[in-house]
Every structure is written in C-alpha cells, then in structure tokens.
Short mmCIF file of C-alpha atoms in Angstrom, two decimals:
data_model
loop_
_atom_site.label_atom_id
_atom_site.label_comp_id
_atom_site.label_asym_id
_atom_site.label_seq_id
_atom_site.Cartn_x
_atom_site.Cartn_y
_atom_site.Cartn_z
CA UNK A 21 -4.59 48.14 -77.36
CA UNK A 22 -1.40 50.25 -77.66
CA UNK A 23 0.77 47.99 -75.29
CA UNK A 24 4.01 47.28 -77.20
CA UNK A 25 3.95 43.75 -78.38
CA UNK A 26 6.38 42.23 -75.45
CA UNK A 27 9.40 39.61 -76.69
CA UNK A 28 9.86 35.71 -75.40
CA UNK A 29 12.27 34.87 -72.80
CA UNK A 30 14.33 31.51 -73.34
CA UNK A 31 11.49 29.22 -72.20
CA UNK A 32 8.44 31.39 -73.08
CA UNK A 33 6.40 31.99 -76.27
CA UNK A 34 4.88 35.18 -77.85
CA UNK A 35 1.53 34.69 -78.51
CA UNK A 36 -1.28 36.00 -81.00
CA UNK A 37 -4.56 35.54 -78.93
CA UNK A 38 -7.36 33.84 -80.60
CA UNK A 39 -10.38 33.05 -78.15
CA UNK A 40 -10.39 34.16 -74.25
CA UNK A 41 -13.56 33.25 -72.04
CA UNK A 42 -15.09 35.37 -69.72
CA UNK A 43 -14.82 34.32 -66.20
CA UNK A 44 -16.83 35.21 -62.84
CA UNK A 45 -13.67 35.86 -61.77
CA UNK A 46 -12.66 38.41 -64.12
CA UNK A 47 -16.15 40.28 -63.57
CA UNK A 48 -15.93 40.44 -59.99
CA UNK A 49 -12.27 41.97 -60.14
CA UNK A 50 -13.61 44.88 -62.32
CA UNK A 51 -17.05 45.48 -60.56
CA UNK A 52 -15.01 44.87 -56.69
CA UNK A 53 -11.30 45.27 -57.70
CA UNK A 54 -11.01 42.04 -54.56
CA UNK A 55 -11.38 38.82 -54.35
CA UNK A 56 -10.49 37.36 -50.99
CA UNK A 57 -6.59 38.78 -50.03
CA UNK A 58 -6.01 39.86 -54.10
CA UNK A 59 -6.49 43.01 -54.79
CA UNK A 60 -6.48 45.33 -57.60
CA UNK A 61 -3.62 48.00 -56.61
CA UNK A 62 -2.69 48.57 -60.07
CA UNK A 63 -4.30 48.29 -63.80
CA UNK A 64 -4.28 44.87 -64.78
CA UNK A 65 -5.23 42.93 -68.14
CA UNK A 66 -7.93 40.40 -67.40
CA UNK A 67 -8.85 36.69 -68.96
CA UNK A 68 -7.41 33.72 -68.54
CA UNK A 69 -10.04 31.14 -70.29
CA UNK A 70 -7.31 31.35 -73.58
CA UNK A 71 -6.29 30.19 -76.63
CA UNK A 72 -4.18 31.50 -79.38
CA UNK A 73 -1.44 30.81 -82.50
CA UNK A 74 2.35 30.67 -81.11
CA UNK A 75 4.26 33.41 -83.77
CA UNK A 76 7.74 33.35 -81.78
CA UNK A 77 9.54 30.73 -79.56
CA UNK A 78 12.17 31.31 -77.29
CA UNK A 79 15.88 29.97 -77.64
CA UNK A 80 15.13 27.42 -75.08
CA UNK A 81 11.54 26.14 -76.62
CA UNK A 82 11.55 22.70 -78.62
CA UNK A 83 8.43 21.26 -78.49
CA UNK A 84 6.28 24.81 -80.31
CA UNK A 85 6.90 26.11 -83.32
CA UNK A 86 5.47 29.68 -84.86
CA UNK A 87 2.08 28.42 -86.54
CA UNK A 88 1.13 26.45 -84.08
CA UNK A 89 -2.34 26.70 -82.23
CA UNK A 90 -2.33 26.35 -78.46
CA UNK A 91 -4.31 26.36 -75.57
CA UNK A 92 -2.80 28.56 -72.23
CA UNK A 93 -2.84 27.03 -68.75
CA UNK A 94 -2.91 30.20 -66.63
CA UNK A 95 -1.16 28.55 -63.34
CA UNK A 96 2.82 28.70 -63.64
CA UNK A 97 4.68 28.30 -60.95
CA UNK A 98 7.51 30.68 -60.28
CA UNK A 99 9.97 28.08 -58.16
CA UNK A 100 10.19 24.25 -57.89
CA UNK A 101 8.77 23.97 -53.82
CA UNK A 102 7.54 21.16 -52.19
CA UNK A 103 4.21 21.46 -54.13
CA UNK A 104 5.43 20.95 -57.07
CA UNK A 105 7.76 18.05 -56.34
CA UNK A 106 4.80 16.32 -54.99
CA UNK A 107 2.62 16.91 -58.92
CA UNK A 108 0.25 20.07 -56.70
CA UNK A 109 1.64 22.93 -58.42
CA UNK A 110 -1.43 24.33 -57.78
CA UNK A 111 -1.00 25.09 -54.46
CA UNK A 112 2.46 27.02 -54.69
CA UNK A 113 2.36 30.09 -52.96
CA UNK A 114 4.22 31.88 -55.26
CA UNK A 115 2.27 30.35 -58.11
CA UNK A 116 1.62 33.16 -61.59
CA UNK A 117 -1.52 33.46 -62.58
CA UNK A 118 -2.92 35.06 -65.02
CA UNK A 119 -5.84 37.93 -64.32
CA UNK A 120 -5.16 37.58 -60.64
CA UNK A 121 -3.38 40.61 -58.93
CA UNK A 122 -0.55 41.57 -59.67
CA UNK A 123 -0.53 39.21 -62.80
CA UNK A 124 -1.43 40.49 -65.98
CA UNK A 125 -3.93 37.91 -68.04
CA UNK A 126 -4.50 37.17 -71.89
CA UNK A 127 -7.04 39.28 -72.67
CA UNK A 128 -4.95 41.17 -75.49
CA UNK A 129 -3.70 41.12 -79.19
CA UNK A 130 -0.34 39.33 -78.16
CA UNK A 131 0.72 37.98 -74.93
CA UNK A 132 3.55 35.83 -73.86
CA UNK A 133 4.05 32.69 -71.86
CA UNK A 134 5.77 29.85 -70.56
CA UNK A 135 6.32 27.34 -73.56
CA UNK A 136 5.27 24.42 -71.14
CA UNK A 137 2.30 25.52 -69.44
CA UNK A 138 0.73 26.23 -73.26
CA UNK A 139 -0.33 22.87 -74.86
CA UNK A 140 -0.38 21.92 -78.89
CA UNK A 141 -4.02 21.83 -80.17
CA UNK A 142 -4.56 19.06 -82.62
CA UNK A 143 -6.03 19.93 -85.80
CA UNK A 144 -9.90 18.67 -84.73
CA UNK A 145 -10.18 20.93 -81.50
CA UNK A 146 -10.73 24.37 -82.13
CA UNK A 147 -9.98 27.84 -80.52
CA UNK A 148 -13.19 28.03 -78.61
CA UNK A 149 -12.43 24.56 -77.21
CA UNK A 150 -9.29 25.32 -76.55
CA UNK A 151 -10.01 28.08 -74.85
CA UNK A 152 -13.05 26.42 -72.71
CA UNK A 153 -10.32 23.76 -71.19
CA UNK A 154 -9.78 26.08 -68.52
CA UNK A 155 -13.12 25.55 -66.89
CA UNK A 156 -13.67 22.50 -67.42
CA UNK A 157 -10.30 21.29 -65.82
CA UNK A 158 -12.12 22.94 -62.72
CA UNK A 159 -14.67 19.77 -63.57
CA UNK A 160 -11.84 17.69 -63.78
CA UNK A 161 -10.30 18.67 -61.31
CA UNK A 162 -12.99 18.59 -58.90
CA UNK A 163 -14.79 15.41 -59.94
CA UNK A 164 -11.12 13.62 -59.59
CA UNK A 165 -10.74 15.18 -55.87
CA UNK A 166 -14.77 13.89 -55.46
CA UNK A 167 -13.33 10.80 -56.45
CA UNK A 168 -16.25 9.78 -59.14
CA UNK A 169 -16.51 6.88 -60.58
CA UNK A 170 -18.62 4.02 -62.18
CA UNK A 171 -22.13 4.03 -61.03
CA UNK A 172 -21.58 6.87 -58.94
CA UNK A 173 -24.64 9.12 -57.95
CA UNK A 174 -23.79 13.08 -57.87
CA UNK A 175 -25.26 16.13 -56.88
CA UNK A 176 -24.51 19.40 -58.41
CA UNK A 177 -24.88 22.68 -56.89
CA UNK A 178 -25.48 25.37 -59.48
CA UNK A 179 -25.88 25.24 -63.05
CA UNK A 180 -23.45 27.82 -64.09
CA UNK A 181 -20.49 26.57 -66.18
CA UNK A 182 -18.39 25.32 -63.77
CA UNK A 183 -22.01 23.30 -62.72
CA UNK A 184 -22.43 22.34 -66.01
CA UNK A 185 -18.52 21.38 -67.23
CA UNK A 186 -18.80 18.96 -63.83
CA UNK A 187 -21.91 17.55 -65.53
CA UNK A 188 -20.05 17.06 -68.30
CA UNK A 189 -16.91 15.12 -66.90
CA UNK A 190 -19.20 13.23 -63.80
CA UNK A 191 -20.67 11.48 -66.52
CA UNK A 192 -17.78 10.99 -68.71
CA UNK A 193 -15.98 9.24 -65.95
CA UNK A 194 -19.13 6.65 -64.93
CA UNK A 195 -21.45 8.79 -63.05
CA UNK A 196 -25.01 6.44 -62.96
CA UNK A 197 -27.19 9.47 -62.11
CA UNK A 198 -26.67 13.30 -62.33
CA UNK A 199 -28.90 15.74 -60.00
CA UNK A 200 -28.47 19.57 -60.48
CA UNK A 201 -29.88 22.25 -59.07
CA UNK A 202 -30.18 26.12 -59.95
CA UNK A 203 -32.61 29.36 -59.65
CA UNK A 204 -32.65 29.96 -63.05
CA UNK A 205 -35.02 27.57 -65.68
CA UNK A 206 -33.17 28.36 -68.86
CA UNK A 207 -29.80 26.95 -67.10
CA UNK A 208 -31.13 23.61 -65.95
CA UNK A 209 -31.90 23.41 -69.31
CA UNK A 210 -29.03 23.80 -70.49
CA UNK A 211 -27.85 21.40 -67.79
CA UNK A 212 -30.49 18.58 -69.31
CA UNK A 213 -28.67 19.20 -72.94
CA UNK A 214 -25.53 18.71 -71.74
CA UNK A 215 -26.41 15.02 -69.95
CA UNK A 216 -27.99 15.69 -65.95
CA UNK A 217 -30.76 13.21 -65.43
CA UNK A 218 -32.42 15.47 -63.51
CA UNK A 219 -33.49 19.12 -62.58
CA UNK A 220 -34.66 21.11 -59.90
CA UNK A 221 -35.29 24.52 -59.72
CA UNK A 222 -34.54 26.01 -56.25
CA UNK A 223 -37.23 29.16 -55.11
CA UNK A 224 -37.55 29.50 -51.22
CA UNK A 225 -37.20 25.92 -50.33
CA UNK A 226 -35.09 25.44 -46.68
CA UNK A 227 -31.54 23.18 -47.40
CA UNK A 228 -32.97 20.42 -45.70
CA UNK A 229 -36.48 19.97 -48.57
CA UNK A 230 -33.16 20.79 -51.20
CA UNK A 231 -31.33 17.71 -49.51
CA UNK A 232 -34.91 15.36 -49.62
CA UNK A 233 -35.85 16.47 -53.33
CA UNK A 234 -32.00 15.55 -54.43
CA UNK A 235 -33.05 12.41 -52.58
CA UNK A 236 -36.02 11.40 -54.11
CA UNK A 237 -34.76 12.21 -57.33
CA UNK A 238 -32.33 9.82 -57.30
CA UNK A 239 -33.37 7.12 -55.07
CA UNK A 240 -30.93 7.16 -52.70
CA UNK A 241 -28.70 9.93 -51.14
CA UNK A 242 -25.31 10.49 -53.65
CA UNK A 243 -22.14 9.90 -52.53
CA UNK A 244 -20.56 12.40 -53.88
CA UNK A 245 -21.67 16.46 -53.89
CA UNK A 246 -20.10 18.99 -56.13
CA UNK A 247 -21.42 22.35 -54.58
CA UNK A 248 -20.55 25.34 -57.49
CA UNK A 249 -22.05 28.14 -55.45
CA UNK A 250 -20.70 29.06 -52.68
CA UNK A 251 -24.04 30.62 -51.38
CA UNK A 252 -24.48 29.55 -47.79
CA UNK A 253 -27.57 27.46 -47.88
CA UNK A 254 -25.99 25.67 -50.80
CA UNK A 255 -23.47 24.16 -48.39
CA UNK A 256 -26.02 23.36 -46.02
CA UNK A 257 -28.35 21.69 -48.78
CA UNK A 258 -24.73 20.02 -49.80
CA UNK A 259 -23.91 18.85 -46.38
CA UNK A 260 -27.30 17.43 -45.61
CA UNK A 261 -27.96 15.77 -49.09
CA UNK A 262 -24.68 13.73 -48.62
CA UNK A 263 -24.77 10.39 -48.07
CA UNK A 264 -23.02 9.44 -44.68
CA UNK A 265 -19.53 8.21 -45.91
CA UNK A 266 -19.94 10.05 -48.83
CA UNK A 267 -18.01 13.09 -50.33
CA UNK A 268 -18.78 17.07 -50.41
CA UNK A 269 -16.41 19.16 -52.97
CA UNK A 270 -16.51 23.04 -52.06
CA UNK A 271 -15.98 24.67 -55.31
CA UNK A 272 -17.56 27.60 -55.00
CA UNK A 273 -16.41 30.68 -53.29
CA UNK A 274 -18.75 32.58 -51.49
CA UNK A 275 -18.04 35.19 -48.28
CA UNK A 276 -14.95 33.78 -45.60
CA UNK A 277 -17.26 32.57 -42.76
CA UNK A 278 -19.98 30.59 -43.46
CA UNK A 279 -22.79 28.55 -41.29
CA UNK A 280 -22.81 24.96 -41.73
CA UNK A 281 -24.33 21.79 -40.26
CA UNK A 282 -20.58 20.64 -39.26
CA UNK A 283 -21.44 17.85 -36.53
CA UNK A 284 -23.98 16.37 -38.94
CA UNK A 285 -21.31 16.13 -41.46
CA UNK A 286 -18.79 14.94 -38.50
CA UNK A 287 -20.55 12.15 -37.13
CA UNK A 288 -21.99 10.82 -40.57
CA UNK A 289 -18.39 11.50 -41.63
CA UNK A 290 -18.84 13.26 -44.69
CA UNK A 291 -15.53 13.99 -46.21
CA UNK A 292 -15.53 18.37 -46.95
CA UNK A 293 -12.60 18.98 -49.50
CA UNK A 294 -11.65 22.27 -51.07
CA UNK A 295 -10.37 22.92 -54.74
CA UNK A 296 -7.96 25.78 -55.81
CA UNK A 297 -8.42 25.67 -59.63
CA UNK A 298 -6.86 22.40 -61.10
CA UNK A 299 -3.43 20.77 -61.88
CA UNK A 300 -2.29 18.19 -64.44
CA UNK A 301 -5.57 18.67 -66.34
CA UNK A 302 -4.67 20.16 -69.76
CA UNK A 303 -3.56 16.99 -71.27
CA UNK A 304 -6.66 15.08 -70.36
CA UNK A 305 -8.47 17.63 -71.10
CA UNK A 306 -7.20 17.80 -75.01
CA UNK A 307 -7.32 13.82 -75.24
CA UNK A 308 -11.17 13.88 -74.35
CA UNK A 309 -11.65 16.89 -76.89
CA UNK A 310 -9.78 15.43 -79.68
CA UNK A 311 -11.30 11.59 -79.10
CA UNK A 312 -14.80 13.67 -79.63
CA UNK A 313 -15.52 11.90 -75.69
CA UNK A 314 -16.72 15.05 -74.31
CA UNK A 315 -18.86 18.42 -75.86
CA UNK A 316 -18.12 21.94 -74.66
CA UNK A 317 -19.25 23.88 -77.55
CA UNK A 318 -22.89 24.10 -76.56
CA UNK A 319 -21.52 26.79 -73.45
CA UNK A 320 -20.50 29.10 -75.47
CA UNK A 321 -23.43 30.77 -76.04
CA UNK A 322 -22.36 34.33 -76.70
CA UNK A 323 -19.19 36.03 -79.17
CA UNK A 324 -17.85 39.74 -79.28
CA UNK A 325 -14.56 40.84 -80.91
CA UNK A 326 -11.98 42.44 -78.61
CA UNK A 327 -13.50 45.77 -79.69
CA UNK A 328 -16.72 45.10 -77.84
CA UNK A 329 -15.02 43.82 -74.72
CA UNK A 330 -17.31 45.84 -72.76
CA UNK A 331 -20.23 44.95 -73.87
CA UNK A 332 -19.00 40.69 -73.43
CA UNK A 333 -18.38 42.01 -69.86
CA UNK A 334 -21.57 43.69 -69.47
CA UNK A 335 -23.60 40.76 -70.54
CA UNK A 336 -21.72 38.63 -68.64
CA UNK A 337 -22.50 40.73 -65.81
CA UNK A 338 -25.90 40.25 -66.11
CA UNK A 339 -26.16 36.69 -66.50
CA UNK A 340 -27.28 36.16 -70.20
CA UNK A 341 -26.17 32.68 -71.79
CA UNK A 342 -23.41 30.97 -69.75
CA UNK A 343 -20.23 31.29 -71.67
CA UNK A 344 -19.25 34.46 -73.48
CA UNK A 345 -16.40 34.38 -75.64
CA UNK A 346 -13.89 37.16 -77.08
CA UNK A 347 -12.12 37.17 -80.47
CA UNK A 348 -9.33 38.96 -80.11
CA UNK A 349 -7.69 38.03 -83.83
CA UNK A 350 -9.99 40.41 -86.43
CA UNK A 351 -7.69 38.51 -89.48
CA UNK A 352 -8.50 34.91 -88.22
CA UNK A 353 -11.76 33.32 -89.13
CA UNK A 354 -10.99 30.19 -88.19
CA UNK A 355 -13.00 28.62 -85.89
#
C-alpha cells in the first residue's frame, strides 16, 4: 500500500492496476513460500493474472499512450538467447516473471512494465477479460502443443480453470468431443456450461476404470489428453486413456517424482510433452475475445477490492468458485 509509485524506464510503462486474478500459484507461494527450486527469500508482491490503464509511457514507447487499457503478459525475457530467436521465449532461463521469486508481481495500486509484453485492449473486452488471458493462454498454449484440431476427441484432467479455459479453446479450435473429469460436482458443472460433452466425477475409482469410463464416454480412446492435475493417478488415468499414437500434455505440477505406466506409453508410443506457461498467446488470445469466439466471464465467479485481499486469498484457498478476482482501482467502475 505505501510503496512509492515507481517511474518507467525507456521501454516500460507505469501502470494503474485494474483487475488481477488469483492464481494456485500465488496461494501456494504464501501458504509454502516454494514451488519447485523458487523460493520465497524475501517479501514479494504476488499476481500476475493482470490488467490495468497505462498513465505514463517511457521515452522509448510508441505504440501506448496514457489512457489506454491493457492487458500484462507476466513472462519478459531479460536477454535475446537462443530461445527467443527461435519464437520460445518461454523457456529463457533468465526469463522475468512476475509473482515468481525474486520477481515482484501486479498485485498493487501501480506497477510498471515492459511496453511490449502489455497488449492494447479494444474497447469490447473488458478488465476482467483482460485480466483472465493469462490462463487461458495456458489453454492455448497447451491445446496448440496437444496439437488439437478438427474432429479431435480430448480428455481433460481436472476441472479447475486451467481444466476448464482448455475446454474452452479444445473446442474453439475443432475439438468433436470433450471428456472432463474432477472430484468436485459443482466444477463439472461448470465444465458442462462452458461446452464439455461430458462429465465424470472421480471418487475411489483405480486409473485404469478412469481410462475405460473416458472410453466409453466417447466411443473411442482420444487422441489427445490434457492432464491439469498433476496428482499421480491422474497421469496414470492420462497415460492409459490415450489412444496409442495419440498425445498426453502434462500441465499440471504435482511433487518431482512421480509413478507412471512409462512402457505402456512407450510401446503404444504415446507422445508425453510438458508446458512451461505459454508464448505468443496474447494476441490470439485478444482476437478471440474481441470477435466474441470464445467466453471467459462465466470463471470469474468471485470479486474483492484490494482491501480485502486476504479474504480473495482465503477463499481461494479453500476452493470456493473457480476464479476470484481483485479490484485494485476503488475510482474505476468500469467493468
């Protein structure tokens, strides 16, 4: 609350925060202060689901303007390395990132970034939405890796809202059938609002019954998983549901070593590929908000001014709703 409000560099832009999203991510940081090798060592702001009005540009900036309402892509690379000379900035070592140690995220009254990782809103795509692009270019991003397409059949693991945004984009780019699974009722049916053809609700079942209800739901085995978990069994279930040839996409991240049915992914050659957030999504992203191709707004399902940010983390904490979303501008009312 009483940081001083910080000044644009020659390529950046000062920021007056409008929407930020509550991530898993950001929960686990401040209940475990880990994930994986990054670790909390000092205090950090969290958030990096953003959105927010550009009120100073640097010398450098052209293409912003004060006034202008913009969504934040958290990933900025600090050096042009092989990555991103091959378009996989994503995977730059060195790569800023918002809310991950020791970077500071948007979770504030002003914050400032680099003028060409934060993207123009047009006028019909609000705040919220804006903000909400960061998850689902993790849809994106992972149905794209999945390679989806026309008539494809898909399993999704986990109807949280990285399950559900790769719902929402399997379908929008040709997906025939849509099979999700989850422990929790009220989120498959969320899932069924937002376009899967079909539901089922996990209770003790082994991953192999998983694999043969995903099965006869669809008719046929998918080719393509999208496991959103990263609970052990999942990845069984995921491995074992695939069709042979097909394609399993580990989003998800659960403990370092896990268990899995490897040789009967090996010899039915199953492709296993990883995601690390998303790259080159933003763009598509906006054109499918702004055509009116694609509906986030049902996630959002919860809203708390800055003021309350513990109680938004709290009840993201314990798993009410799926998205929870922070104002952080008291004088805005715009959407």
């Amino acid at each position: 609350e009483n940081r001083p409000v910080p000044e644009p560099g020659p390529n950046e832009v000062l920021l007056r925060m409008h929407s930020v999203g509550i991530c898993g991510s950001d929960v686990h940081y401040w209940q475990h202060g880990r994930i994986g090798d990054f670790v909390v060592k000092d205090p950090m702001v969290l958030g990096h689901e953003a959105s927010g009005t550009v009120v100073k540009v640097g010398s450098g900036v052209t293409h912003l303007k004060p006034g202008d309402r913009v969504a934040i892509e958290p990933g900025v690379p600090r050096e042009m390395d092989e990555f991103c000379k091959t378009g996989r900035y994503n995977l730059s070592p060195t790569i800023f990132f918002c809310a991950t140690p020791p970077d500071n995220g948007n979770l504030c009254r002003y914050y400032k970034h680099s003028a060409s990782y934060c993207y123009k809103l047009p006028d019909n795509v609000t705040f919220e939405e804006g903000a909400l692009i960061e998850p689902l270019s993790v849809g994106i991003h992972a149905c794209k890796r999945a390679g989806v397409t026309l008539g494809s059949k898909v399993f999704v693991s986990g109807s949280g809202p990285i399950g559900l945004v790769n719902v929402l984009v399997a379908k929008m780019m040709g997906a025939a059938a849509v099979v999700i699974t989850d422990l929790s009722a009220s989120r498959l049916q969320k899932a069924k609002e937002m376009g899967a053809d079909f539901t089922i609700q996990v209770k003790n079942e082994t991953p192999q019954e998983v694999a043969s209800k995903v099965e006869s739901l669809l008719g046929c085995m998918p080719e393509i998983t999208v496991e959103c978990t990263g609970v052990q069994a999942c990845i069984q279930a995921g491995i074992y549901a695939t069709r042979s040839g097909g394609t399993l996409v580990l989003v998800g991240l659960g403990p370092d070593m896990v268990t899995v049915p490897i040789v009967n992914a090996a010899v039915r050659e199953v492709d296993i590929r990883g995601i690390f957030r998303y790259c080159n999504t933003w763009p598509v992203a906006i054109a499918l908000l702004a055509s009116k191709r694609i509906n986030v707004k049902p996630l959002v399902t919860h809203r708390f001014p800055l003021e309350k940010a513990l109680e938004a983390f709290e009840t993201t904490k314990r798993g009410e709703g799926v998205k929870v979303m922070l104002k952080c501008d008291p004088s805005d009312h715009s959407p």
